[in-house]
mmCIF file of N, CA and C and ligand atoms in Angstrom:
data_model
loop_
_atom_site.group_PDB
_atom_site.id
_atom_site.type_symbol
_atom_site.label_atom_id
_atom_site.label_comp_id
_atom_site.label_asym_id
_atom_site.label_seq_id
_atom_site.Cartn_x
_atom_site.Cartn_y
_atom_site.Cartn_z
ATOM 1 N N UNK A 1 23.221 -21.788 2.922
ATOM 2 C CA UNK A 1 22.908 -21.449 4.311
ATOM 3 C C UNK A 1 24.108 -20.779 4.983
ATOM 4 N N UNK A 2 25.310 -21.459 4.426
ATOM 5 C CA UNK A 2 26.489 -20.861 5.458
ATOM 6 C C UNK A 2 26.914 -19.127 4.822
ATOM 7 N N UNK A 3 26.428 -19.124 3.303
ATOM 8 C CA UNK A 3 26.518 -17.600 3.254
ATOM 9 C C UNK A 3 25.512 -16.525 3.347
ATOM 10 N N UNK A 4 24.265 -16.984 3.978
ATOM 11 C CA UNK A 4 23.367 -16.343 4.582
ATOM 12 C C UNK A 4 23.650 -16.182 5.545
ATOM 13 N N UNK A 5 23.963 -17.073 7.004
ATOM 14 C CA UNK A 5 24.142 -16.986 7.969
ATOM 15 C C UNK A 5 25.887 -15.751 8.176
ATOM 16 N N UNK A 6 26.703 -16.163 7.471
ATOM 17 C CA UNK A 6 28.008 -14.966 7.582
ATOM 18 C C UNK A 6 28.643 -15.417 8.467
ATOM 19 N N UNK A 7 29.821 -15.065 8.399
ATOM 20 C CA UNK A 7 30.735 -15.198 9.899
ATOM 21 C C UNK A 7 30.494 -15.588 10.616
ATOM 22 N N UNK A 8 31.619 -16.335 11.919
ATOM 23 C CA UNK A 8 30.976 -16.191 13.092
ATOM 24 C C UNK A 8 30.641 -15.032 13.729
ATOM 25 N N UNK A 9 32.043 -14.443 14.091
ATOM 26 C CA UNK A 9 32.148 -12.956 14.666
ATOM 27 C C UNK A 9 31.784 -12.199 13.990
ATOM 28 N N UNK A 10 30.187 -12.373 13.478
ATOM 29 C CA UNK A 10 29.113 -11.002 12.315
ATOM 30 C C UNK A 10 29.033 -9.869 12.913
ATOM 31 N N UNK A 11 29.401 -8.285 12.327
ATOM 32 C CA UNK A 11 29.560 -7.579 13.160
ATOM 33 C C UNK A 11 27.809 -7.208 13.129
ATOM 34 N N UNK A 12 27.139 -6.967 14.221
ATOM 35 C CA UNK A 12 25.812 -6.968 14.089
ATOM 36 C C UNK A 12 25.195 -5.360 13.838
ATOM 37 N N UNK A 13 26.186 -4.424 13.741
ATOM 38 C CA UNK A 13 25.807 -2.833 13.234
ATOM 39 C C UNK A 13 24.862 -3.432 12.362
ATOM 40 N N UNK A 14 24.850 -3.763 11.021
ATOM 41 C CA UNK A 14 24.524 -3.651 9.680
ATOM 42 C C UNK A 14 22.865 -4.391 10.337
ATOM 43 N N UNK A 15 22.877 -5.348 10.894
ATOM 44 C CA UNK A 15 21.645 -6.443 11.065
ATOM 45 C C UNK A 15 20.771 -5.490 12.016
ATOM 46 N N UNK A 16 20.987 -4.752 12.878
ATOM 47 C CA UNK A 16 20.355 -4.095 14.099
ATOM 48 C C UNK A 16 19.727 -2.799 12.977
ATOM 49 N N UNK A 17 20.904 -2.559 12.378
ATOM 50 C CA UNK A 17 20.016 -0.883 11.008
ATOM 51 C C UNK A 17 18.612 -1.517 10.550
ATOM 52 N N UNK A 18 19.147 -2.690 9.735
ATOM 53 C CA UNK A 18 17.735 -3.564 9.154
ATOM 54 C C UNK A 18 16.902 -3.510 9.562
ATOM 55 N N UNK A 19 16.811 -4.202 11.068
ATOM 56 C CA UNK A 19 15.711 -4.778 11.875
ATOM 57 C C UNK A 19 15.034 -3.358 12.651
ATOM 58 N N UNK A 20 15.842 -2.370 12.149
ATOM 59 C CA UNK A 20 15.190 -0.782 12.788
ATOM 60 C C UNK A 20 14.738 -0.258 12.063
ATOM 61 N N UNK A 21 14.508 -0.993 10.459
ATOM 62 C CA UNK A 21 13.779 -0.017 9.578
ATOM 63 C C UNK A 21 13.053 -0.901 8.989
ATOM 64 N N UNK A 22 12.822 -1.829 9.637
ATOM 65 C CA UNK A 22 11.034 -2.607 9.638
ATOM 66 C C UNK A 22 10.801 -3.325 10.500
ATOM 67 N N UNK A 23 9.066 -3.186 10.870
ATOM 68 C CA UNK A 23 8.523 -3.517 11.839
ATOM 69 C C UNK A 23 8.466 -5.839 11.795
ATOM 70 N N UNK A 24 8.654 -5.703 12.856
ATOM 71 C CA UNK A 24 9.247 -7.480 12.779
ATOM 72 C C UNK A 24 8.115 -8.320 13.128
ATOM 73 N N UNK A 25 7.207 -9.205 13.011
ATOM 74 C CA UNK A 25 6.328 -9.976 13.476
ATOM 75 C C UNK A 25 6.827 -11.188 13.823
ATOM 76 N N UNK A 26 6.511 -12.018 14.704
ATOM 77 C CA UNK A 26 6.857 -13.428 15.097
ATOM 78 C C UNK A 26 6.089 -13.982 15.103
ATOM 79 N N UNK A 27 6.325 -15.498 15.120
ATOM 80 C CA UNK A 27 4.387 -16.608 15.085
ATOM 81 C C UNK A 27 5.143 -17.451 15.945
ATOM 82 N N UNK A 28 4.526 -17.495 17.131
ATOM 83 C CA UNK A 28 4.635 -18.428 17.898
ATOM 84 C C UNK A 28 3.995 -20.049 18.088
ATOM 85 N N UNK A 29 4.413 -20.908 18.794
ATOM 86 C CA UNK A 29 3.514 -22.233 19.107
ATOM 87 C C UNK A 29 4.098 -22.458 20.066
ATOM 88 N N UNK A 30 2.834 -22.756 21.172
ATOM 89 C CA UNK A 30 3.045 -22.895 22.433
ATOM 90 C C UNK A 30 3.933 -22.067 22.979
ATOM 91 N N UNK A 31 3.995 -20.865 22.899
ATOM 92 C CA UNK A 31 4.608 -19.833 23.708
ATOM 93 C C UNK A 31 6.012 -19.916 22.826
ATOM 94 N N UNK A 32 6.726 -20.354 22.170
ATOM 95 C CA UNK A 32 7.932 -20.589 21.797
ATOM 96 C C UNK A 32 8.144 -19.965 20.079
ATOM 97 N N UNK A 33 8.861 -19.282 19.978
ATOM 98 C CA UNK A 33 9.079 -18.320 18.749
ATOM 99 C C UNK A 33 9.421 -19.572 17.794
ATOM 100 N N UNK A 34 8.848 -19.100 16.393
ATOM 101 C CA UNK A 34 9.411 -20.574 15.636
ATOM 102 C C UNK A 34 9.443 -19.310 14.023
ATOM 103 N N UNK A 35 9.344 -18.430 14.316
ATOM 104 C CA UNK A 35 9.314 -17.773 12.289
ATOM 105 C C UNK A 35 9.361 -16.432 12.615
ATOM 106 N N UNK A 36 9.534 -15.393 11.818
ATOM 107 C CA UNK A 36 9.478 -14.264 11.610
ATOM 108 C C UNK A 36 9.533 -13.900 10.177
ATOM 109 N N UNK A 37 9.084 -12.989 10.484
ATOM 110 C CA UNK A 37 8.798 -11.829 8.976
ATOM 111 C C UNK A 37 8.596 -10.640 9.416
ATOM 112 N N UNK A 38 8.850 -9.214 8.199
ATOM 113 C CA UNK A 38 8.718 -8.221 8.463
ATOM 114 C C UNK A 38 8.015 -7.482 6.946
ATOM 115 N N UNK A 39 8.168 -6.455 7.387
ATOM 116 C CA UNK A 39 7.225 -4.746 6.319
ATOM 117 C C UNK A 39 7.815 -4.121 7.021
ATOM 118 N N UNK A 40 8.698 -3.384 5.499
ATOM 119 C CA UNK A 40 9.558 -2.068 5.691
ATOM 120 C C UNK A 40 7.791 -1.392 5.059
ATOM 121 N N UNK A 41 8.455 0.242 5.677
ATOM 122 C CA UNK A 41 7.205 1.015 5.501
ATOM 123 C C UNK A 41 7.099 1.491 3.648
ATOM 124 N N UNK A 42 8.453 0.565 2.784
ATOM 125 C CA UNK A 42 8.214 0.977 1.203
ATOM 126 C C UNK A 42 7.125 0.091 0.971
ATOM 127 N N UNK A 43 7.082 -0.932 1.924
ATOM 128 C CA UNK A 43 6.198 -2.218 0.908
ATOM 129 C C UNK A 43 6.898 -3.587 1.009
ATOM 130 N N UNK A 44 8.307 -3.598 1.369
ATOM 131 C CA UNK A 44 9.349 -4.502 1.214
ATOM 132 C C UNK A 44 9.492 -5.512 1.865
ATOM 133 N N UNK A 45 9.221 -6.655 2.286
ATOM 134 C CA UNK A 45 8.919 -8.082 2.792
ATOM 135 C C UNK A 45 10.155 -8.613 2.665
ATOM 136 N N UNK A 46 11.049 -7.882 4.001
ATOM 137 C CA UNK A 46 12.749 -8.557 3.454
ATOM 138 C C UNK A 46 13.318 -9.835 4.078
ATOM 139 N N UNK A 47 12.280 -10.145 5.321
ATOM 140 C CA UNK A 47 12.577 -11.580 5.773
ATOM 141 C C UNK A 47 11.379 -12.299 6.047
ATOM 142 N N UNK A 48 11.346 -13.689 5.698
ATOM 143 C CA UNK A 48 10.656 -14.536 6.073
ATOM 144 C C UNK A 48 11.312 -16.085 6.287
ATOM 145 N N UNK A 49 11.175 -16.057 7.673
ATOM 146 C CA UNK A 49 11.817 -17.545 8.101
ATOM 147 C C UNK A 49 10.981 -18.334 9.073
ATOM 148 N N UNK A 50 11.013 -19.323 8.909
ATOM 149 C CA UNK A 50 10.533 -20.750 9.778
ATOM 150 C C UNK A 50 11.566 -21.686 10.424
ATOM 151 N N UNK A 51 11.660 -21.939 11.342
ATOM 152 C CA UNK A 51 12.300 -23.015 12.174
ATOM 153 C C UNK A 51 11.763 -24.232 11.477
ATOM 154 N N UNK A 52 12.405 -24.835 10.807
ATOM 155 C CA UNK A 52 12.675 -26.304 10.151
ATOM 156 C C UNK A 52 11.238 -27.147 10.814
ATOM 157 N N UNK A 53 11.793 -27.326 12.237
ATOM 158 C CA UNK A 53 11.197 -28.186 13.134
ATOM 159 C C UNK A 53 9.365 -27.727 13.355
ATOM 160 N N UNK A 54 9.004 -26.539 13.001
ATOM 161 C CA UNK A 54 7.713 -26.036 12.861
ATOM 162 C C UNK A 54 7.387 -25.635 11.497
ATOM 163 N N UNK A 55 8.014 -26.144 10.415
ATOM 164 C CA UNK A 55 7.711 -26.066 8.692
ATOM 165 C C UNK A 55 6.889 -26.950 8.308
ATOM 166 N N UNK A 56 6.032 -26.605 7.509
ATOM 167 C CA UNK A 56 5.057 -27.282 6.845
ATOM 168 C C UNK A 56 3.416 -27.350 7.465
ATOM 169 N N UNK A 57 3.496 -26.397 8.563
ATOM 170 C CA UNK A 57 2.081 -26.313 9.529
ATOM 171 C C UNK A 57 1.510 -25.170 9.416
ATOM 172 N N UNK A 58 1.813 -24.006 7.994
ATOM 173 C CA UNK A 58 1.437 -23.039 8.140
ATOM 174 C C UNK A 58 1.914 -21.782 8.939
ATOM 175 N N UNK A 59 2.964 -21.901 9.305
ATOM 176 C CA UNK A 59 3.835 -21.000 9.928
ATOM 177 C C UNK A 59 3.643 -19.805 9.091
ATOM 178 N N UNK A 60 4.536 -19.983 7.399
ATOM 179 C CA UNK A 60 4.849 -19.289 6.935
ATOM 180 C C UNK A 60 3.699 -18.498 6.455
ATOM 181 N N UNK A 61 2.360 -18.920 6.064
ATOM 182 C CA UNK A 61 1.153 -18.346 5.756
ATOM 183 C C UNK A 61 0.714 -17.528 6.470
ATOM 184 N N UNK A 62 0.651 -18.010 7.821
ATOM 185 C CA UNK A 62 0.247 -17.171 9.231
ATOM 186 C C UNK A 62 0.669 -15.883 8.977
ATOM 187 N N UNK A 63 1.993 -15.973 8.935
ATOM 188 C CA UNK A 63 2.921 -14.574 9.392
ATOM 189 C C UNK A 63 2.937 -13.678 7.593
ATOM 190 N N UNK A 64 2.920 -14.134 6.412
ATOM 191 C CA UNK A 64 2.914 -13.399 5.313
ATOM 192 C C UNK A 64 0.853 -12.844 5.603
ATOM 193 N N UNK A 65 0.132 -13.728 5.797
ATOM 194 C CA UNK A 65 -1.129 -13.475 5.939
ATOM 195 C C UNK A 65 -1.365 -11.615 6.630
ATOM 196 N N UNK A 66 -0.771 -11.920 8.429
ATOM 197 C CA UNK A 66 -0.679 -10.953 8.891
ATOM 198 C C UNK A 66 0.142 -9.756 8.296
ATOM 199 N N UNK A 67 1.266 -9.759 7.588
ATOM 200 C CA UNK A 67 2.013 -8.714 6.961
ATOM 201 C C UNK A 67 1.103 -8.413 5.795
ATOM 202 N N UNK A 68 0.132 -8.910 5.403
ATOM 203 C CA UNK A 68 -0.545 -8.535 4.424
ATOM 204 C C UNK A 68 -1.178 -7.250 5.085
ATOM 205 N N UNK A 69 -1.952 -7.638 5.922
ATOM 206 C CA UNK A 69 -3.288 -7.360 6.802
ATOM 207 C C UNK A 69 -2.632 -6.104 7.424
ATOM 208 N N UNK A 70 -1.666 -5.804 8.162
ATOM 209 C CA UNK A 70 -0.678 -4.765 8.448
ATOM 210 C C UNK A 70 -0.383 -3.548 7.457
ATOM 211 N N UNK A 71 -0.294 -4.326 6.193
ATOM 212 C CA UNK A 71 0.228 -2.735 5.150
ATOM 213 C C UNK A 71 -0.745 -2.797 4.668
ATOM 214 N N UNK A 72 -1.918 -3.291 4.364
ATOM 215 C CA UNK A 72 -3.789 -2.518 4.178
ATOM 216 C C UNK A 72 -4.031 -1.856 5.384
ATOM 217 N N UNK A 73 -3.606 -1.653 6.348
ATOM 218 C CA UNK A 73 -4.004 -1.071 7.349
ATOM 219 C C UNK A 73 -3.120 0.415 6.992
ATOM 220 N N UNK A 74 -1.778 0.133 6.576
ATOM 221 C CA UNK A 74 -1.371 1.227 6.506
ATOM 222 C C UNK A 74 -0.857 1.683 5.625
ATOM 223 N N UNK A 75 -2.339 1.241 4.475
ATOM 224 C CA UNK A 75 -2.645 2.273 3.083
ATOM 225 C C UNK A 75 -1.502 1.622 2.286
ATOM 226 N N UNK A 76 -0.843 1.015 2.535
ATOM 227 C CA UNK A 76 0.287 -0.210 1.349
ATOM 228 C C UNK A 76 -0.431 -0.808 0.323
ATOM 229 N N UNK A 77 -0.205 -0.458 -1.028
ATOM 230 C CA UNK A 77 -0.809 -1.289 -1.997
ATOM 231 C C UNK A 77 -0.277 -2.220 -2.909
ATOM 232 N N UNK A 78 1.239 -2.191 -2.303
ATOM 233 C CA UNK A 78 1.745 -3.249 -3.090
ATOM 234 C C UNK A 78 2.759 -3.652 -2.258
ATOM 235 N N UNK A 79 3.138 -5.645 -2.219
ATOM 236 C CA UNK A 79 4.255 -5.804 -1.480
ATOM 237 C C UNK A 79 5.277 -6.420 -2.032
ATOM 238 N N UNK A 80 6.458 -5.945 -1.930
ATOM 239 C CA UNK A 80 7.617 -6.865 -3.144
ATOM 240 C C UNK A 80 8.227 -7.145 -2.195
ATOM 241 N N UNK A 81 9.212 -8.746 -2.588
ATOM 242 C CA UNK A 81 10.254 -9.301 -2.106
ATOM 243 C C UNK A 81 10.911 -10.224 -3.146
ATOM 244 N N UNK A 82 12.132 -10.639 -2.138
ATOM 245 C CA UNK A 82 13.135 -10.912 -3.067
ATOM 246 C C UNK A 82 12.946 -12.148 -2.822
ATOM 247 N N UNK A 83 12.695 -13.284 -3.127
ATOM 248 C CA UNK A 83 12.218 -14.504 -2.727
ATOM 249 C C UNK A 83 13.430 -15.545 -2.739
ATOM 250 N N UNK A 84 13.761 -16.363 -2.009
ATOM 251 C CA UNK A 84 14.677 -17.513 -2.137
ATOM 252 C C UNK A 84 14.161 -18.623 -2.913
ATOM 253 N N UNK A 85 14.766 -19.927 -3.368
ATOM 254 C CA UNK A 85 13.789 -20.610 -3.925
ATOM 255 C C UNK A 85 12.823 -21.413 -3.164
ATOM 256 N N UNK A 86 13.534 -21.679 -2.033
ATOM 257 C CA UNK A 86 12.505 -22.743 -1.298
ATOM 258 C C UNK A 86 10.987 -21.787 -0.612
ATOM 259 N N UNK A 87 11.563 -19.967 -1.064
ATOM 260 C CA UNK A 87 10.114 -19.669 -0.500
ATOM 261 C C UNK A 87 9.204 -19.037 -1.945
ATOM 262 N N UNK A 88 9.603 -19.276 -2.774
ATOM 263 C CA UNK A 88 8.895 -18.461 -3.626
ATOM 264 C C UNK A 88 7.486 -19.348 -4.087
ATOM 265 N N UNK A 89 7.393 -20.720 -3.929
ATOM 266 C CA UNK A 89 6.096 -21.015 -3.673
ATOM 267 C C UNK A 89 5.040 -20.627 -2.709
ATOM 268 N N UNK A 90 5.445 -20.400 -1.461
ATOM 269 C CA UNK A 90 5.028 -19.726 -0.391
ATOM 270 C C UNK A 90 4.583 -18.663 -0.614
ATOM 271 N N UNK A 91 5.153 -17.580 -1.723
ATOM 272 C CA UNK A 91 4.860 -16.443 -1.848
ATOM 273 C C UNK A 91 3.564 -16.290 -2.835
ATOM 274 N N UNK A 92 4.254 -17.494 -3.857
ATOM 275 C CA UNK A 92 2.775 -17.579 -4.685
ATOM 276 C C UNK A 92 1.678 -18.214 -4.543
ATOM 277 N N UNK A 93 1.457 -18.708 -3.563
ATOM 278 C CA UNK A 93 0.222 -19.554 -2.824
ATOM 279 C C UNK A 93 -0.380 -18.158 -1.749
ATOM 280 N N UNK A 94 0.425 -17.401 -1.690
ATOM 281 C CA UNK A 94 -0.211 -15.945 -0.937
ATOM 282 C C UNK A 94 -0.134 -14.580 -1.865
ATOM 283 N N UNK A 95 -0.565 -15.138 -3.241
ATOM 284 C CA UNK A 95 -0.769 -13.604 -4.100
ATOM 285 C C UNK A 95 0.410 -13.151 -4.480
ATOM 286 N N UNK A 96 1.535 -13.461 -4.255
ATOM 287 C CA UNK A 96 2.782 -12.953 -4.912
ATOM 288 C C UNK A 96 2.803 -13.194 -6.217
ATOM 289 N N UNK A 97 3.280 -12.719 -7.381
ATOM 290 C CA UNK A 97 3.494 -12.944 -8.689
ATOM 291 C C UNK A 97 5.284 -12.354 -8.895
ATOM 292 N N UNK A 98 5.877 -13.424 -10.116
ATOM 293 C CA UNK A 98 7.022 -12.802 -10.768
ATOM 294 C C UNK A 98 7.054 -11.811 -11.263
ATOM 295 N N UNK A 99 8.150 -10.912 -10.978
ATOM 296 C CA UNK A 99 8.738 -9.717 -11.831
ATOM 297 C C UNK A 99 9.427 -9.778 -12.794
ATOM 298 N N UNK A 100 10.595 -10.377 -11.444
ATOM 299 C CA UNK A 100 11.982 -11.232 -12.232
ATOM 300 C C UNK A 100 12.716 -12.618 -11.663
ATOM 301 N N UNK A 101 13.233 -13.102 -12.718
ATOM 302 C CA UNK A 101 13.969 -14.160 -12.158
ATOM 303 C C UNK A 101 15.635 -13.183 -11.682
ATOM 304 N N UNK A 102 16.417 -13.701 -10.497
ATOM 305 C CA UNK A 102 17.381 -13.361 -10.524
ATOM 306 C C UNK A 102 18.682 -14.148 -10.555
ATOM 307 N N UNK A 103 18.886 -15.085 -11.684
ATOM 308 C CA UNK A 103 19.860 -15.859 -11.286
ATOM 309 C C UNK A 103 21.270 -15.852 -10.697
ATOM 310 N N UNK A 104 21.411 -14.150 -11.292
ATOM 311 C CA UNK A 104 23.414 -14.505 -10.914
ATOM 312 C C UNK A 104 23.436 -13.977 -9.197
ATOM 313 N N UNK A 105 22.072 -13.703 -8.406
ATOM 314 C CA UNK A 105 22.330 -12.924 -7.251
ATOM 315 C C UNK A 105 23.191 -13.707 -6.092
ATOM 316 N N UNK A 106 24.358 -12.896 -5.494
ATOM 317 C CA UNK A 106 24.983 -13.282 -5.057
ATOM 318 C C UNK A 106 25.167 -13.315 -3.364
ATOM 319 N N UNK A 107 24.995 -13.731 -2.665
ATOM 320 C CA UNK A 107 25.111 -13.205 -0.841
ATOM 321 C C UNK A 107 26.614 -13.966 -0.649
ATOM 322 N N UNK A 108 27.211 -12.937 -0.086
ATOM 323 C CA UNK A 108 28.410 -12.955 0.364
ATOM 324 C C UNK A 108 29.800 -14.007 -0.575
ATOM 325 N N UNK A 109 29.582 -13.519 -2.060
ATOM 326 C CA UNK A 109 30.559 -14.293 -3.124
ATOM 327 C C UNK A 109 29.212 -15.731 -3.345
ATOM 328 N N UNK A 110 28.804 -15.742 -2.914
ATOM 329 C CA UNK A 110 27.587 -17.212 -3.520
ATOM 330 C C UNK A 110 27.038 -16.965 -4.178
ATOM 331 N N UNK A 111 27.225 -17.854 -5.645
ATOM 332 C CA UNK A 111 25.503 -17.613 -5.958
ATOM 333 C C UNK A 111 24.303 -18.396 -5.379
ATOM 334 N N UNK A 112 23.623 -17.147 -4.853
ATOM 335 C CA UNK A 112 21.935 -17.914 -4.394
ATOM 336 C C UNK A 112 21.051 -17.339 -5.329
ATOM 337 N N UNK A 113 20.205 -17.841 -6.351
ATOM 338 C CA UNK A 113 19.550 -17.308 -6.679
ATOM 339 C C UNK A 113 18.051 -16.891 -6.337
ATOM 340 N N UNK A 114 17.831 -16.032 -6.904
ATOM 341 C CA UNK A 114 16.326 -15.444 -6.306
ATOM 342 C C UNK A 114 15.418 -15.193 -7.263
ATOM 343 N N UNK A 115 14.062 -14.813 -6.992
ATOM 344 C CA UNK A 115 13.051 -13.929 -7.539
ATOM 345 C C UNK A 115 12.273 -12.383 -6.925
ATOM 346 N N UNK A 116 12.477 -11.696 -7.917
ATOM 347 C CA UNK A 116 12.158 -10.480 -7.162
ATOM 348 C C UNK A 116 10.321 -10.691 -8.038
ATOM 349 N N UNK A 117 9.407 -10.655 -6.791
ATOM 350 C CA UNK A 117 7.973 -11.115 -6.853
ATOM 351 C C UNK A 117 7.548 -9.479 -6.307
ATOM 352 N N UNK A 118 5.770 -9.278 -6.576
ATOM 353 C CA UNK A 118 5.178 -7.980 -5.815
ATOM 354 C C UNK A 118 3.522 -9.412 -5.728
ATOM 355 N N UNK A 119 2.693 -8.080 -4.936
ATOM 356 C CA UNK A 119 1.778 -8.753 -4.885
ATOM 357 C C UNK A 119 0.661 -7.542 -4.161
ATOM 358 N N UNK A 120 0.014 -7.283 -5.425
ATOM 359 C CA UNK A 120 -0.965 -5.877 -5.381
ATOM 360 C C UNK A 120 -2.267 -6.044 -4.058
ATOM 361 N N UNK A 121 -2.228 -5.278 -3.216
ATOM 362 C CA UNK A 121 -3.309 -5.419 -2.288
ATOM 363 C C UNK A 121 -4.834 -5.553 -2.539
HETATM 364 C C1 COA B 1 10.053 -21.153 2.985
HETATM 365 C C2 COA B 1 9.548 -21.194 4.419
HETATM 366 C C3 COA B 1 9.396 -19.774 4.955
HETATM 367 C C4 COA B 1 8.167 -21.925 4.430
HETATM 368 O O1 COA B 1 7.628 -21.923 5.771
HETATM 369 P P1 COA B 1 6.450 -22.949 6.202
HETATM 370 O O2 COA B 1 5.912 -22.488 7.503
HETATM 371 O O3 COA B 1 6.947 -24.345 6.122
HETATM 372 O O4 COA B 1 5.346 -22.730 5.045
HETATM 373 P P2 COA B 1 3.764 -22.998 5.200
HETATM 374 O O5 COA B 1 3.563 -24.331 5.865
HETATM 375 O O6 COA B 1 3.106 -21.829 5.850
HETATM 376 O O7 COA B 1 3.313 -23.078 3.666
HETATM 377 C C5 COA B 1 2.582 -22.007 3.061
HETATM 378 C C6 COA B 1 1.979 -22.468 1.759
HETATM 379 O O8 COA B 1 3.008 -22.719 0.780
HETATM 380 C C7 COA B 1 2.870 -24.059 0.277
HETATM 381 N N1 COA B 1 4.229 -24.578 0.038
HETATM 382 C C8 COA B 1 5.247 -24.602 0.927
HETATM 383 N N2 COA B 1 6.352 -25.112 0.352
HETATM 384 C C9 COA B 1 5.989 -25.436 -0.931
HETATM 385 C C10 COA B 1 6.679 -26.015 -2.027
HETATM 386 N N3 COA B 1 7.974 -26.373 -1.959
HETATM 387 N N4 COA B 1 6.002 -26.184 -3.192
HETATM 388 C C11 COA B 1 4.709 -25.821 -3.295
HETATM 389 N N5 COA B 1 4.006 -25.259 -2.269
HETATM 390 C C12 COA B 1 4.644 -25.076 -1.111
HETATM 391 C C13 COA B 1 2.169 -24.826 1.361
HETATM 392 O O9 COA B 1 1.485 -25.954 0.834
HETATM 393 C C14 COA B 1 1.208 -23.786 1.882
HETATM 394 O O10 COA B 1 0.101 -23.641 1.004
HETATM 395 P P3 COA B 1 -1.421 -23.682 1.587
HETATM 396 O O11 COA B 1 -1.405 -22.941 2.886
HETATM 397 O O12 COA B 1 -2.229 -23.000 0.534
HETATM 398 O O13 COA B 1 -1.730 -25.141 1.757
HETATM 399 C C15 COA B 1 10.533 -21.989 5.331
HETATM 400 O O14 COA B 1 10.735 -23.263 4.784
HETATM 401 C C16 COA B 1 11.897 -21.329 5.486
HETATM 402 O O15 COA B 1 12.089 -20.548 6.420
HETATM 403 N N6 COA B 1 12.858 -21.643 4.577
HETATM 404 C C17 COA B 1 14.232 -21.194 4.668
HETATM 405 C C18 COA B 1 14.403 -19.696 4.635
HETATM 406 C C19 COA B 1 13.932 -19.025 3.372
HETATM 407 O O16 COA B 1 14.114 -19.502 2.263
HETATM 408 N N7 COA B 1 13.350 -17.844 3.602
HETATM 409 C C20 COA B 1 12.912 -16.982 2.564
HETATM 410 C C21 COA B 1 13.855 -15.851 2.315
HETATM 411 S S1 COA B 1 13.149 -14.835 1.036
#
């Protein structure tokens, strides 16, 4: 978590490019933001997060559901991501399948490992 999250003083150039080259969805409860996810216009599903405190109620389904429903709309026929472990069940309970395993992948000198998953429309 602490080398996902980065620095304190993160310089936020790099995070603001990201979040400008895909469209961002949020799932709310009771008016109050609790997850996000996005679709870059390749197909690319580069974040998906839940607030702890609203996990396990379908948050995460909601919002991969709608990113589905979003790139059939706009002719997307396939969606890949790089999955963490605690979401790659998530991904495969919503049509995602393995590509690859990625064990040595690293965020910021860590190893975190991942799976790079797709999941054909
Ligand atoms: C992973 C994460 C997004 C899950 O969010 P969530 O809102 O708790 O997930 P949901 O409640 O919507 O679960 C969706 C489905 O996955 C299933 N699921 C969730 N965790 C599971 C697990 N560990 N094992 C098996 N199935 C699991 C649920 O049963 C549910 O299936 P169903 O709807 O068919 O019953 C959330 O825990 C999170 O943000 N984790 C930290 C950040 C992270 O790893 N992000 C991914 C970066 S790629």
């Amino acid at each position: 978590m602490a080398a996902w999250l980065g620095p304190a003083r993160l310089d936020l150039t790099g995070w603001d490019e990201r979040r400008h080259g895909a469209d961002t969805l949020v799932a709310e409860l009771d008016g109050i933001v609790v997850g996000f996810s996005d679709l870059r216009p390749d197909g690319l599903v580069d974040m998906l997060f839940v607030d702890p405190r609203a996990g396990g109620r379908g948050v995460a389904r909601a919002l991969l559901t709608a990113v589905q429903a979003d790139a059939r709309a706009r002719g997307i026929v396939e969606l890949r991501t790089l999955a963490s472990r605690s979401a790659r069940p998530v991904f495969e309970r919503l049509g995602f399948t393995v590509v690859a395993e990625r064990p040595d992948n690293t965020v910021r000198g860590v190893v975190v490992p991942n799976t790079e998953m797709r999941c054909r429309l």
